[in-house]
JSON list of C-alpha atoms in Angstrom, two decimals:
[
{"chain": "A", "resi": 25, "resn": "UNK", "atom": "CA", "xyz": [33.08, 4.97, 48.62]},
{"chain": "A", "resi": 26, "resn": "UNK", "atom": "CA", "xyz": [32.51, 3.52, 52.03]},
{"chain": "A", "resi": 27, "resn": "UNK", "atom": "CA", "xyz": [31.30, 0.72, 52.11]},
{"chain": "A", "resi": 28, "resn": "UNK", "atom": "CA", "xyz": [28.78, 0.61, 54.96]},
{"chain": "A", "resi": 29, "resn": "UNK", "atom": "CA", "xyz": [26.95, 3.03, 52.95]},
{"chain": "A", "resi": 30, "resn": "UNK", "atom": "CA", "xyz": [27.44, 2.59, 49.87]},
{"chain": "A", "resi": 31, "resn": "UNK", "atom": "CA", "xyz": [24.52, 1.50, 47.46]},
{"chain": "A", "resi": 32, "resn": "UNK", "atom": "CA", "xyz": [24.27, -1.67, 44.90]},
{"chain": "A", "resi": 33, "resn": "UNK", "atom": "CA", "xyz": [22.12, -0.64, 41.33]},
{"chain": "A", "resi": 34, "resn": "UNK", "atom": "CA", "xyz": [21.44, -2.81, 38.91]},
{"chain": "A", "resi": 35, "resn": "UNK", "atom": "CA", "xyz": [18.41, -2.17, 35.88]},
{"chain": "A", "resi": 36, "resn": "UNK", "atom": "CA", "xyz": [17.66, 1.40, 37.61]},
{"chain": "A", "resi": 37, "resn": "UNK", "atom": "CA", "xyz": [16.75, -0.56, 40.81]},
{"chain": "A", "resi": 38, "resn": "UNK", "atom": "CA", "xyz": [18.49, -0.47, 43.84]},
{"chain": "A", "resi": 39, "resn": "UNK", "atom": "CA", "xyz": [19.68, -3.71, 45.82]},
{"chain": "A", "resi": 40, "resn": "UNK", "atom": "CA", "xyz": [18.68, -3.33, 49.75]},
{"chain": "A", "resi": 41, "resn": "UNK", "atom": "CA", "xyz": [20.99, -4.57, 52.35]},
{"chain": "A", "resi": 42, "resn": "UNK", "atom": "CA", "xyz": [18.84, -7.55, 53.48]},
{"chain": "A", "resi": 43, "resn": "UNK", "atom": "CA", "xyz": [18.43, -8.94, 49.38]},
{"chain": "A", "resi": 44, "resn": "UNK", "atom": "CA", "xyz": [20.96, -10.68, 48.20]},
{"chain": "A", "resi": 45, "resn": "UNK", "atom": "CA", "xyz": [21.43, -11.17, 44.04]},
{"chain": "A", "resi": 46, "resn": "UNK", "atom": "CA", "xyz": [19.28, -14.25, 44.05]},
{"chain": "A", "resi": 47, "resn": "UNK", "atom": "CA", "xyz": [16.31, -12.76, 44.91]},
{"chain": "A", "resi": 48, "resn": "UNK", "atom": "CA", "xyz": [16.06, -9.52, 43.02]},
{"chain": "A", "resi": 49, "resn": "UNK", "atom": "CA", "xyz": [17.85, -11.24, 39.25]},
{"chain": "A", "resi": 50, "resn": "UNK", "atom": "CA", "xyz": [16.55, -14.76, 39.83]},
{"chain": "A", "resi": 51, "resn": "UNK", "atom": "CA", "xyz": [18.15, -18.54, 39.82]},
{"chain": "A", "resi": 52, "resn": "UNK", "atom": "CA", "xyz": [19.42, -18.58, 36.43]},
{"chain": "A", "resi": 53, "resn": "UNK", "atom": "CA", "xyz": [23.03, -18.92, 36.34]},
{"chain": "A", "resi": 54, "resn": "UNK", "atom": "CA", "xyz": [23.48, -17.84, 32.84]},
{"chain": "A", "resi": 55, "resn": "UNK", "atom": "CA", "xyz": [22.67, -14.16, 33.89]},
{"chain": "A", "resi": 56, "resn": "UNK", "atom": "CA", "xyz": [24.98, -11.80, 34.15]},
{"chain": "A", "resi": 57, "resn": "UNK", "atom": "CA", "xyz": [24.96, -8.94, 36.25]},
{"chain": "A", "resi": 58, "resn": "UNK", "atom": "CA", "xyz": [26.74, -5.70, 35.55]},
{"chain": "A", "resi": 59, "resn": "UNK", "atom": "CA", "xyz": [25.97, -3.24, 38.63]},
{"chain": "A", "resi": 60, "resn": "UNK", "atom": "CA", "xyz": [27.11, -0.16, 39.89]},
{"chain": "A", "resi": 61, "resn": "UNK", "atom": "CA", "xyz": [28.28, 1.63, 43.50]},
{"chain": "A", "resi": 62, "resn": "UNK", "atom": "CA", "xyz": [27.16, 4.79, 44.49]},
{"chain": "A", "resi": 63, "resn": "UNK", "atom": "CA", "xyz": [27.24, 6.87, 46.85]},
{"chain": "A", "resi": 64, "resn": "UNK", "atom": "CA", "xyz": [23.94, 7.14, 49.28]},
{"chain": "A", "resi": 65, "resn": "UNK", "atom": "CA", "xyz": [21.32, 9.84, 48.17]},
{"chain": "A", "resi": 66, "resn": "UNK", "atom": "CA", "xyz": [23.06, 10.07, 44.46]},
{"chain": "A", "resi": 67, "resn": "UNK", "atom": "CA", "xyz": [19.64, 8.49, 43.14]},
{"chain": "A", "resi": 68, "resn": "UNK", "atom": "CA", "xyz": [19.96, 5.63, 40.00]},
{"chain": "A", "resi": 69, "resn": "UNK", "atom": "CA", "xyz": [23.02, 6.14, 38.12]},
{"chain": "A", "resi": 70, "resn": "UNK", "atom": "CA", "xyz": [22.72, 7.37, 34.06]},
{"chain": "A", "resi": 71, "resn": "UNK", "atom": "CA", "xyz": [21.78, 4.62, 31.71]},
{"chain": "A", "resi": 72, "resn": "UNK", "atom": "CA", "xyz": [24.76, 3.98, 29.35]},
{"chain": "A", "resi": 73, "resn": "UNK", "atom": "CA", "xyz": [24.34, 4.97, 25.54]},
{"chain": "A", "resi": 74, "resn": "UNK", "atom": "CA", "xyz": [22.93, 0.81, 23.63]},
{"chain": "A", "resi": 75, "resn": "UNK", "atom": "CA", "xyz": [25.20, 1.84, 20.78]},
{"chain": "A", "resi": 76, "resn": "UNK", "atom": "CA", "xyz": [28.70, 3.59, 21.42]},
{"chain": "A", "resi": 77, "resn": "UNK", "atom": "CA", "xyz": [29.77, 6.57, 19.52]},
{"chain": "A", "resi": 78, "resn": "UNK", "atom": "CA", "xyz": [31.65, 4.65, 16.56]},
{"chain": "A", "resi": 79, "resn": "UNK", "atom": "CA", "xyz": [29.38, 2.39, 16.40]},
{"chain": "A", "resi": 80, "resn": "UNK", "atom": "CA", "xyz": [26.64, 5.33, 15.96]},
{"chain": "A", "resi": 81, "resn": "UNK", "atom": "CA", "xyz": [29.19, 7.29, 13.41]},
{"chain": "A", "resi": 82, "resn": "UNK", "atom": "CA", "xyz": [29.53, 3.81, 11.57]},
{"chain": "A", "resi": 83, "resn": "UNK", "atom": "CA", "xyz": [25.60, 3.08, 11.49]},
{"chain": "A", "resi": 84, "resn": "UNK", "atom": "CA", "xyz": [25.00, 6.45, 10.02]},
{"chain": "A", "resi": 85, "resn": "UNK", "atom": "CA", "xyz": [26.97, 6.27, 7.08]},
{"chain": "A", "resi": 86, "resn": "UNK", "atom": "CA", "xyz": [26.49, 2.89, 6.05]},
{"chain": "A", "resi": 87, "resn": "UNK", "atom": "CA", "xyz": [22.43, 3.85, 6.31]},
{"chain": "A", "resi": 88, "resn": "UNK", "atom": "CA", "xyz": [23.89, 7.34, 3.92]},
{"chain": "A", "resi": 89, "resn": "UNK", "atom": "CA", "xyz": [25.34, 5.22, 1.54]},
{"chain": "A", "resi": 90, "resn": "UNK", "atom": "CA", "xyz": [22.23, 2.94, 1.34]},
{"chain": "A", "resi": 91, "resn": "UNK", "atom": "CA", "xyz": [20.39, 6.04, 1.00]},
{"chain": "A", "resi": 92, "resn": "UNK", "atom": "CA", "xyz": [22.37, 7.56, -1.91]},
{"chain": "A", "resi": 93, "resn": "UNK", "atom": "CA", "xyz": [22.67, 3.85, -3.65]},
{"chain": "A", "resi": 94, "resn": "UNK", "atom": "CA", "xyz": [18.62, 3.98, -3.56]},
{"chain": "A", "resi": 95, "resn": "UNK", "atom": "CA", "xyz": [18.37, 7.63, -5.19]},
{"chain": "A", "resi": 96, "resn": "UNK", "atom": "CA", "xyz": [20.95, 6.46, -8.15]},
{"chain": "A", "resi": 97, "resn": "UNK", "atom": "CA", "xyz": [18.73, 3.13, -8.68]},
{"chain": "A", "resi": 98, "resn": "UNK", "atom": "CA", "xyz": [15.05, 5.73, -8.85]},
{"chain": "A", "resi": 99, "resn": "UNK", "atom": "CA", "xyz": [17.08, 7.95, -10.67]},
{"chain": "A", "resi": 100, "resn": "UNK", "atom": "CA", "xyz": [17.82, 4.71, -12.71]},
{"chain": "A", "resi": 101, "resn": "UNK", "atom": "CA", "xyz": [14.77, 3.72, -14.31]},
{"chain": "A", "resi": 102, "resn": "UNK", "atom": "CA", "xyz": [15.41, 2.95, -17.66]},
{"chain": "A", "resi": 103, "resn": "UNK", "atom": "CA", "xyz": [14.43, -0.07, -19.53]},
{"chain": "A", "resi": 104, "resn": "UNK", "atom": "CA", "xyz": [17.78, -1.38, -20.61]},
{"chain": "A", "resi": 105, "resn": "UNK", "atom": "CA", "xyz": [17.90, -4.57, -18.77]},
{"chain": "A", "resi": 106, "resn": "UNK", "atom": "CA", "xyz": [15.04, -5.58, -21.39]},
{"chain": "A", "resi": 107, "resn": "UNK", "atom": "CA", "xyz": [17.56, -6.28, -23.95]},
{"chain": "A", "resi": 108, "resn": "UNK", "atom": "CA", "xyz": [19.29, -8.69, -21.58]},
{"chain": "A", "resi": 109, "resn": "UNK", "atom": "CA", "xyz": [18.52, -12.30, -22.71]},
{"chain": "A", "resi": 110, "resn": "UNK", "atom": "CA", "xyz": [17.19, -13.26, -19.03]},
{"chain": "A", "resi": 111, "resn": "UNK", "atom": "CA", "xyz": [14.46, -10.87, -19.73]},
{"chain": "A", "resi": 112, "resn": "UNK", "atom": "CA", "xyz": [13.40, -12.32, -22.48]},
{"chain": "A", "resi": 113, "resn": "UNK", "atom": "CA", "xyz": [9.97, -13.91, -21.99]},
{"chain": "A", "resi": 114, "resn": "UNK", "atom": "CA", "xyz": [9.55, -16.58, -24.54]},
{"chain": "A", "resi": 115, "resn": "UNK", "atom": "CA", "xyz": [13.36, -18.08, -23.92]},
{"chain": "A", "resi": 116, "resn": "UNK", "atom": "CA", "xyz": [11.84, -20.66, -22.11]},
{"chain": "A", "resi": 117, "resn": "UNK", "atom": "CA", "xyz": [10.04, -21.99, -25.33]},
{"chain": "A", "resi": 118, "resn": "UNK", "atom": "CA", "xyz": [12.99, -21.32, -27.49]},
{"chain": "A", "resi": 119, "resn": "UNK", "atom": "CA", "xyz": [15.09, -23.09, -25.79]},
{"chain": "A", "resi": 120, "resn": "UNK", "atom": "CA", "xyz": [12.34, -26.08, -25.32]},
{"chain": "A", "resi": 121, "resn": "UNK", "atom": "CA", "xyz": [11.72, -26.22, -29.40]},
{"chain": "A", "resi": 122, "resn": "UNK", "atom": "CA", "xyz": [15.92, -25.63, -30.12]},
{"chain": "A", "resi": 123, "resn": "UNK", "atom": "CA", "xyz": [15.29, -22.13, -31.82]},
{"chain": "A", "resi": 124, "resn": "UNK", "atom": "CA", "xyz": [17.14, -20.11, -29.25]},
{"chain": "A", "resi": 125, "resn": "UNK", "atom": "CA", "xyz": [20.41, -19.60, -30.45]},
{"chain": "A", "resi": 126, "resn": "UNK", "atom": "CA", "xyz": [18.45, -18.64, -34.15]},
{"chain": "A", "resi": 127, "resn": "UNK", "atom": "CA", "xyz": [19.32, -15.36, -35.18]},
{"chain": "A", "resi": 128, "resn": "UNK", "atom": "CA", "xyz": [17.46, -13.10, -37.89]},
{"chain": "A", "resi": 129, "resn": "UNK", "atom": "CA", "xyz": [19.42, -10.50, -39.75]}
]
């Protein structure tokens, strides 16, 4: 690159010669600026990917196996959990009146 004609992009815009960072990002000094050299007449440079390729592969199958873990729960619809005592509707007043651990044979 040479550097009298080289061009400054940053967010798909282009930095002119006379502008200096200030006035196209702002005053805030928290900002940070990642921008790129190019050579003149190249045009804005490719946007990078938000999400790198592992990062993709790694998205994908956790959102596969949260798939497949929501097919076996549809698949599991039975009513078994109703014999579970936290199911049970009147514990609350069994337990108030003391006849909760009463079994009937």
């Amino acid at each position: 690159l040479d550097p009298a004609t080289a061009q400054l992009w940053w967010a798909g815009k282009e930095f002119f010669r006379d502008q200096t960072v200030g006035d196209r990002v702002g005053r805030n000094e928290k900002t940070k600026v990642i921008a790129k050299l190019l050579n003149p007449g190249s045009g804005a440079p490719a946007r990078e990917p938000a999400v790198s390729e592992e990062e993709r592969k790694a998205m994908m199958a956790h959102y596969f196996k949260k798939q497949e873990q929501m097919k076996r729960l549809a698949e599991d619809n039975e009513d078994q959990f109703m014999n579970s005592s936290w199911a049970n509707s009147s514990a609350l007043k069994q337990s108030l009146n003391g006849t909760g651990s009463i079994r009937f044979r």
